CSV table of N, CA and C in Angstrom, one decimal:
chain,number,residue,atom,x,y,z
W,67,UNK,N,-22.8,-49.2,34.9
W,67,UNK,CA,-21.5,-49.3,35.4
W,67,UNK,C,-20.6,-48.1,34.9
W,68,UNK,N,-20.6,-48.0,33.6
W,68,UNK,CA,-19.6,-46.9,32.6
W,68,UNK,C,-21.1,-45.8,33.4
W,69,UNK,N,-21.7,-45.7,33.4
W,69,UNK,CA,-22.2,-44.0,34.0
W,69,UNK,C,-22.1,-43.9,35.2
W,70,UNK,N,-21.5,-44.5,35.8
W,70,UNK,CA,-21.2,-44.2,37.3
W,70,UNK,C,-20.2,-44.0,37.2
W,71,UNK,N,-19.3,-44.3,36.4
W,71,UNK,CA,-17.8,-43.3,36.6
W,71,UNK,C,-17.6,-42.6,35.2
W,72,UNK,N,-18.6,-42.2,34.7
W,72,UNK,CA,-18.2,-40.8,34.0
W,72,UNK,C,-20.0,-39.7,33.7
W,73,UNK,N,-19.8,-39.1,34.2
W,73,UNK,CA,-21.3,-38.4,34.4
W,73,UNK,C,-21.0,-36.5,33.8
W,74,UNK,N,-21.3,-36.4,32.2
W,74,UNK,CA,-20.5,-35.3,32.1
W,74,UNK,C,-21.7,-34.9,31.1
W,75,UNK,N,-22.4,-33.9,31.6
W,75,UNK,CA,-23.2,-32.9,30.6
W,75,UNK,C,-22.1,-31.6,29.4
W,76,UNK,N,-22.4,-31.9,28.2
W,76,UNK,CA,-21.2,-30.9,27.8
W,76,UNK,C,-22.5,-30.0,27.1
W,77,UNK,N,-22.3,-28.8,26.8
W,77,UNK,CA,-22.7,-27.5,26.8
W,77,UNK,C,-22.0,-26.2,25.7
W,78,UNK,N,-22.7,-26.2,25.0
W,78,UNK,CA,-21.9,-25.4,24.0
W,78,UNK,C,-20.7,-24.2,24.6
W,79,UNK,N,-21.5,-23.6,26.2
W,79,UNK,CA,-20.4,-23.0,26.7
W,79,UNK,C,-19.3,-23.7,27.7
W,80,UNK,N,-19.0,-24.9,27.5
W,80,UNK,CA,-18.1,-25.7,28.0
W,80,UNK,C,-16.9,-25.6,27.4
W,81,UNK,N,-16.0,-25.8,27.5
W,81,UNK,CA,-14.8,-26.0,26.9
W,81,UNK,C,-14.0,-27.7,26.7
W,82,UNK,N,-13.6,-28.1,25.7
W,82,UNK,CA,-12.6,-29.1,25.8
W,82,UNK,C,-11.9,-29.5,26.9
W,83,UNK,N,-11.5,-28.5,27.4
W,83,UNK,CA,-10.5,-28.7,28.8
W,83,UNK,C,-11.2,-28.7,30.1
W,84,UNK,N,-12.4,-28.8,30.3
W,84,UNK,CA,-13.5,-28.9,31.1
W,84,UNK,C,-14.2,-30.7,31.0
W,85,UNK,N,-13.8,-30.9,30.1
W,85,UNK,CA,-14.8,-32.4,30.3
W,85,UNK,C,-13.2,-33.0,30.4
W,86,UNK,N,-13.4,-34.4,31.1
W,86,UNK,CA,-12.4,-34.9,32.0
W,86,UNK,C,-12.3,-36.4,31.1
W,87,UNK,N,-10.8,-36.5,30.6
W,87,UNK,CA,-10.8,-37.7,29.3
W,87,UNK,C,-11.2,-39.0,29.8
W,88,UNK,N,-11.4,-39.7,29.1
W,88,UNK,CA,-12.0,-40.9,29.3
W,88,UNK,C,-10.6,-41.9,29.7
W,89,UNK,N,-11.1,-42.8,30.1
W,89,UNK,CA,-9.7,-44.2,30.2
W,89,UNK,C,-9.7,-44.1,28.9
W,90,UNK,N,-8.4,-44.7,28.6
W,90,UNK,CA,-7.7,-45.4,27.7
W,90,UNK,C,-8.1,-47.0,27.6
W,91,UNK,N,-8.0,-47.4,28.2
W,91,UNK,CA,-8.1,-49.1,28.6
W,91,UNK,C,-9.6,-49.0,29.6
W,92,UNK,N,-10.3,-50.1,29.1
W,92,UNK,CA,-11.6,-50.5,30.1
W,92,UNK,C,-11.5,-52.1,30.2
W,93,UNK,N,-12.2,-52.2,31.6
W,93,UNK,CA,-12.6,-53.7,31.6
W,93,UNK,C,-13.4,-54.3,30.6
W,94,UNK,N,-13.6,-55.7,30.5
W,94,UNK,CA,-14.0,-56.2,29.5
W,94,UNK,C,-16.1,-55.7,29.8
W,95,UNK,N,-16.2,-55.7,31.2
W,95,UNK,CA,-17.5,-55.4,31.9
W,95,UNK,C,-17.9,-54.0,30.9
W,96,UNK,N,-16.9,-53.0,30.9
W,96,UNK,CA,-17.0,-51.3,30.8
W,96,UNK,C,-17.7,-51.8,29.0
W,97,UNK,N,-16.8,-52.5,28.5
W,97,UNK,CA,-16.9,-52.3,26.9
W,97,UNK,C,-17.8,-53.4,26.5
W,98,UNK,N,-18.5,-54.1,27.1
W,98,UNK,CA,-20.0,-54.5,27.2
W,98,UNK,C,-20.7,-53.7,27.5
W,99,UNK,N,-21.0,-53.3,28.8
W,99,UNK,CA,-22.0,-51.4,28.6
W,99,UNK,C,-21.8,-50.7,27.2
W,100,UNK,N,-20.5,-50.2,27.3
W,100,UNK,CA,-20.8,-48.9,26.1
W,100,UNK,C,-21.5,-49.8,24.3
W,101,UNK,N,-20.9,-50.6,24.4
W,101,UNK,CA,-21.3,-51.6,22.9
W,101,UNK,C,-22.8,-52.2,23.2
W,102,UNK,N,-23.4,-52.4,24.5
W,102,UNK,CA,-24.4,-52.6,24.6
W,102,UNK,C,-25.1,-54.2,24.3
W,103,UNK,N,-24.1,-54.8,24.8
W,103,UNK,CA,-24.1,-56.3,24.7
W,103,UNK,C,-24.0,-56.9,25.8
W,104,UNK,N,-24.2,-58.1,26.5
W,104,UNK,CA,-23.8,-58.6,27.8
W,104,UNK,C,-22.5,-58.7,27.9
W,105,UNK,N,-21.9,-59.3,28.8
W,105,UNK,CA,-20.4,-59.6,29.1
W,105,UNK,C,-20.1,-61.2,28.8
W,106,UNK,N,-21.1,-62.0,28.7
W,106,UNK,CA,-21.0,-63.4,27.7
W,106,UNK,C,-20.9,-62.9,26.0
W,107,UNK,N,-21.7,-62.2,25.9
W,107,UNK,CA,-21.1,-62.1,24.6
W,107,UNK,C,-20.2,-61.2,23.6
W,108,UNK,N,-19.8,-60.6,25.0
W,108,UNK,CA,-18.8,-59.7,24.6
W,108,UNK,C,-17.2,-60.7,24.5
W,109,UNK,N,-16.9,-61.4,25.7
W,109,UNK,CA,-15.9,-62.5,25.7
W,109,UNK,C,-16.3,-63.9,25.0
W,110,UNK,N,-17.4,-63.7,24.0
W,110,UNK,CA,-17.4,-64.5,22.6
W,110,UNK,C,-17.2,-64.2,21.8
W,111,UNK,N,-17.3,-62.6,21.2
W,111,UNK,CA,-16.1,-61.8,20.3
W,111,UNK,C,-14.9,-61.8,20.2
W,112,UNK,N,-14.7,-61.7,21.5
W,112,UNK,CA,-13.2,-62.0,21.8
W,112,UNK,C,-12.7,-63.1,21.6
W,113,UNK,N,-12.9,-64.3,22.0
W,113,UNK,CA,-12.4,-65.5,21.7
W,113,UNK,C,-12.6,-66.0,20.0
W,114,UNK,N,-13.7,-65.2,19.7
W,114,UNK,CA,-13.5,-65.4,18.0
W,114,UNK,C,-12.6,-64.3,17.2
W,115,UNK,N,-12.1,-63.5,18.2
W,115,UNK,CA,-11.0,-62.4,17.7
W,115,UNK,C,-11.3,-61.1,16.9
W,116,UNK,N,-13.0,-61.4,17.0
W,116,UNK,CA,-13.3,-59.7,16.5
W,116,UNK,C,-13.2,-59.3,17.6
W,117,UNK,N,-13.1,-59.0,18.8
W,117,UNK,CA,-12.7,-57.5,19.5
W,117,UNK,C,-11.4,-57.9,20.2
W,118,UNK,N,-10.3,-56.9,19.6
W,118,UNK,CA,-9.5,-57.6,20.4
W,118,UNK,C,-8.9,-56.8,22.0
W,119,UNK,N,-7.8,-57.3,22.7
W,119,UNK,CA,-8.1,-56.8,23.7
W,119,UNK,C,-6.4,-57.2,24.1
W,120,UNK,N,-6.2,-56.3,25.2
W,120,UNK,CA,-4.6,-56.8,25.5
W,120,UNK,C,-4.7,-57.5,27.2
W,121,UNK,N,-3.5,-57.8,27.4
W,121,UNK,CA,-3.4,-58.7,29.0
W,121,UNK,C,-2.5,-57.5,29.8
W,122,UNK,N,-2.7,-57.6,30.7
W,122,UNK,CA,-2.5,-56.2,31.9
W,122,UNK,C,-2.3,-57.1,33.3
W,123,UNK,N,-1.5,-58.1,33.5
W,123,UNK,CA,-0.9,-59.4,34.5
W,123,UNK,C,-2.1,-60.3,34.1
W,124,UNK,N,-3.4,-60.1,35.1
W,124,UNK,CA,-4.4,-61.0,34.9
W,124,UNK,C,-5.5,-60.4,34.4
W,125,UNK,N,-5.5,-59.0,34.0
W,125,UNK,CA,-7.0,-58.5,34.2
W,125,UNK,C,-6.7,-58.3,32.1
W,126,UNK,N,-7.8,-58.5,31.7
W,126,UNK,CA,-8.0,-58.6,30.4
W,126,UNK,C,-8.7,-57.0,30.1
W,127,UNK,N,-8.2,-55.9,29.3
W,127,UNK,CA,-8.7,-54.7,28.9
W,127,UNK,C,-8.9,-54.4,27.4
W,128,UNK,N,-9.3,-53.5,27.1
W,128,UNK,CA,-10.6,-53.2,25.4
W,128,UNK,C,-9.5,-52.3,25.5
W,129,UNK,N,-8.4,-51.5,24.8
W,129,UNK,CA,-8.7,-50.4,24.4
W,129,UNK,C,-9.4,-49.6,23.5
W,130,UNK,N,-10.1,-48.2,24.5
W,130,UNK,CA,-11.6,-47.7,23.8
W,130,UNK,C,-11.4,-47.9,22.6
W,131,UNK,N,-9.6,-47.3,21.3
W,131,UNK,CA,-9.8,-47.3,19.8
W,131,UNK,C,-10.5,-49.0,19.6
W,132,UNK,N,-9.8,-50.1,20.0
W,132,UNK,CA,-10.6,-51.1,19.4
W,132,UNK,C,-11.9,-51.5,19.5
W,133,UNK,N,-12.1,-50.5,20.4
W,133,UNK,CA,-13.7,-50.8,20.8
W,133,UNK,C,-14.9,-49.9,20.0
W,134,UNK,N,-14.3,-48.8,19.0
W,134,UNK,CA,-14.5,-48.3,17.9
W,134,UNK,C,-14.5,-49.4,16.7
W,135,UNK,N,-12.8,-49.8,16.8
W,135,UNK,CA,-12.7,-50.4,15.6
W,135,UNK,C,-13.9,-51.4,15.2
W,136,UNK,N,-14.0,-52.4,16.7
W,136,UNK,CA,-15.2,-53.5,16.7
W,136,UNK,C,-16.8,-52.7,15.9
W,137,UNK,N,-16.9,-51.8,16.2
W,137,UNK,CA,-18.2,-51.2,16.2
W,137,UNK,C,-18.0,-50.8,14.0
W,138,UNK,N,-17.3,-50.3,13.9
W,138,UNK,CA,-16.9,-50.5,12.9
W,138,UNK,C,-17.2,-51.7,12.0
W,139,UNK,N,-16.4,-52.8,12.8
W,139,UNK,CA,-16.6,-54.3,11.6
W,139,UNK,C,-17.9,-54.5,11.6
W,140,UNK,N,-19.1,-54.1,12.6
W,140,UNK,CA,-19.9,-54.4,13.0
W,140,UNK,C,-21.3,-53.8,11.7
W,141,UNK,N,-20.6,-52.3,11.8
W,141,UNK,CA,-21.7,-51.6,10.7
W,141,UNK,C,-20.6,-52.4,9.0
W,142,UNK,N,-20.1,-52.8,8.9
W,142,UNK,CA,-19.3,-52.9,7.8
W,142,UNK,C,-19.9,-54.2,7.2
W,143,UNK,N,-20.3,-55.3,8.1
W,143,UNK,CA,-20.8,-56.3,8.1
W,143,UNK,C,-22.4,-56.3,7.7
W,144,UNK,N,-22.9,-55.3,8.4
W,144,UNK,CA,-24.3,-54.8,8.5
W,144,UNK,C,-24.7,-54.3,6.8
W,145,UNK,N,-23.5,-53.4,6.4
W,145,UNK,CA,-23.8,-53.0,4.9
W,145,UNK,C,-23.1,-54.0,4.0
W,146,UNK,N,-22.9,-55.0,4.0
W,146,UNK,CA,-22.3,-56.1,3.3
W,146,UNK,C,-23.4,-57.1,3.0
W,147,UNK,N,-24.2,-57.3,4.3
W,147,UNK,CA,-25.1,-57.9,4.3
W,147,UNK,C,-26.5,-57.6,3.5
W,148,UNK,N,-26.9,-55.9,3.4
W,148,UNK,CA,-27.9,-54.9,2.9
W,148,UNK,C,-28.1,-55.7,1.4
């Protein structure tokens, strides 16, 4: 789903201003792809409040930083446990 709306080879002779920015906000579906988890268990993070997420009327959105942050508690948890 996330590679069907962003398809971008970068190239050392590319420039910054040539690759086209990412959303800010993704669906809850988008930030299941990029994290690499289903979308059940992505809205069971959420309801346990590690990823958190904002309200947009009805549609529920990641922004990408928290979708870092999550990936973060994720390795932090990982080396706690080591």
């Amino acid at each position: 789903m996330y590679s069907q709306l962003v398809e971008v080879s970068v190239s050392a002779s590319v420039t910054e201003a040539a690759v086209p920015a990412l959303p800010r906000l993704c669906s809850v579906e988008v930030a299941a792809e990029l994290l690499g988890i289903g979308r059940t268990a992505t809205y069971d993070e959420i309801r346990l409040g590690r990823l958190r997420t904002v309200r947009r009327g009805r549609r529920r959105l990641v922004p990408v930083e928290w979708i870092d942050e999550y990936v973060e508690l994720l390795k932090h948890e990982a080396d706690t446990a080591a």
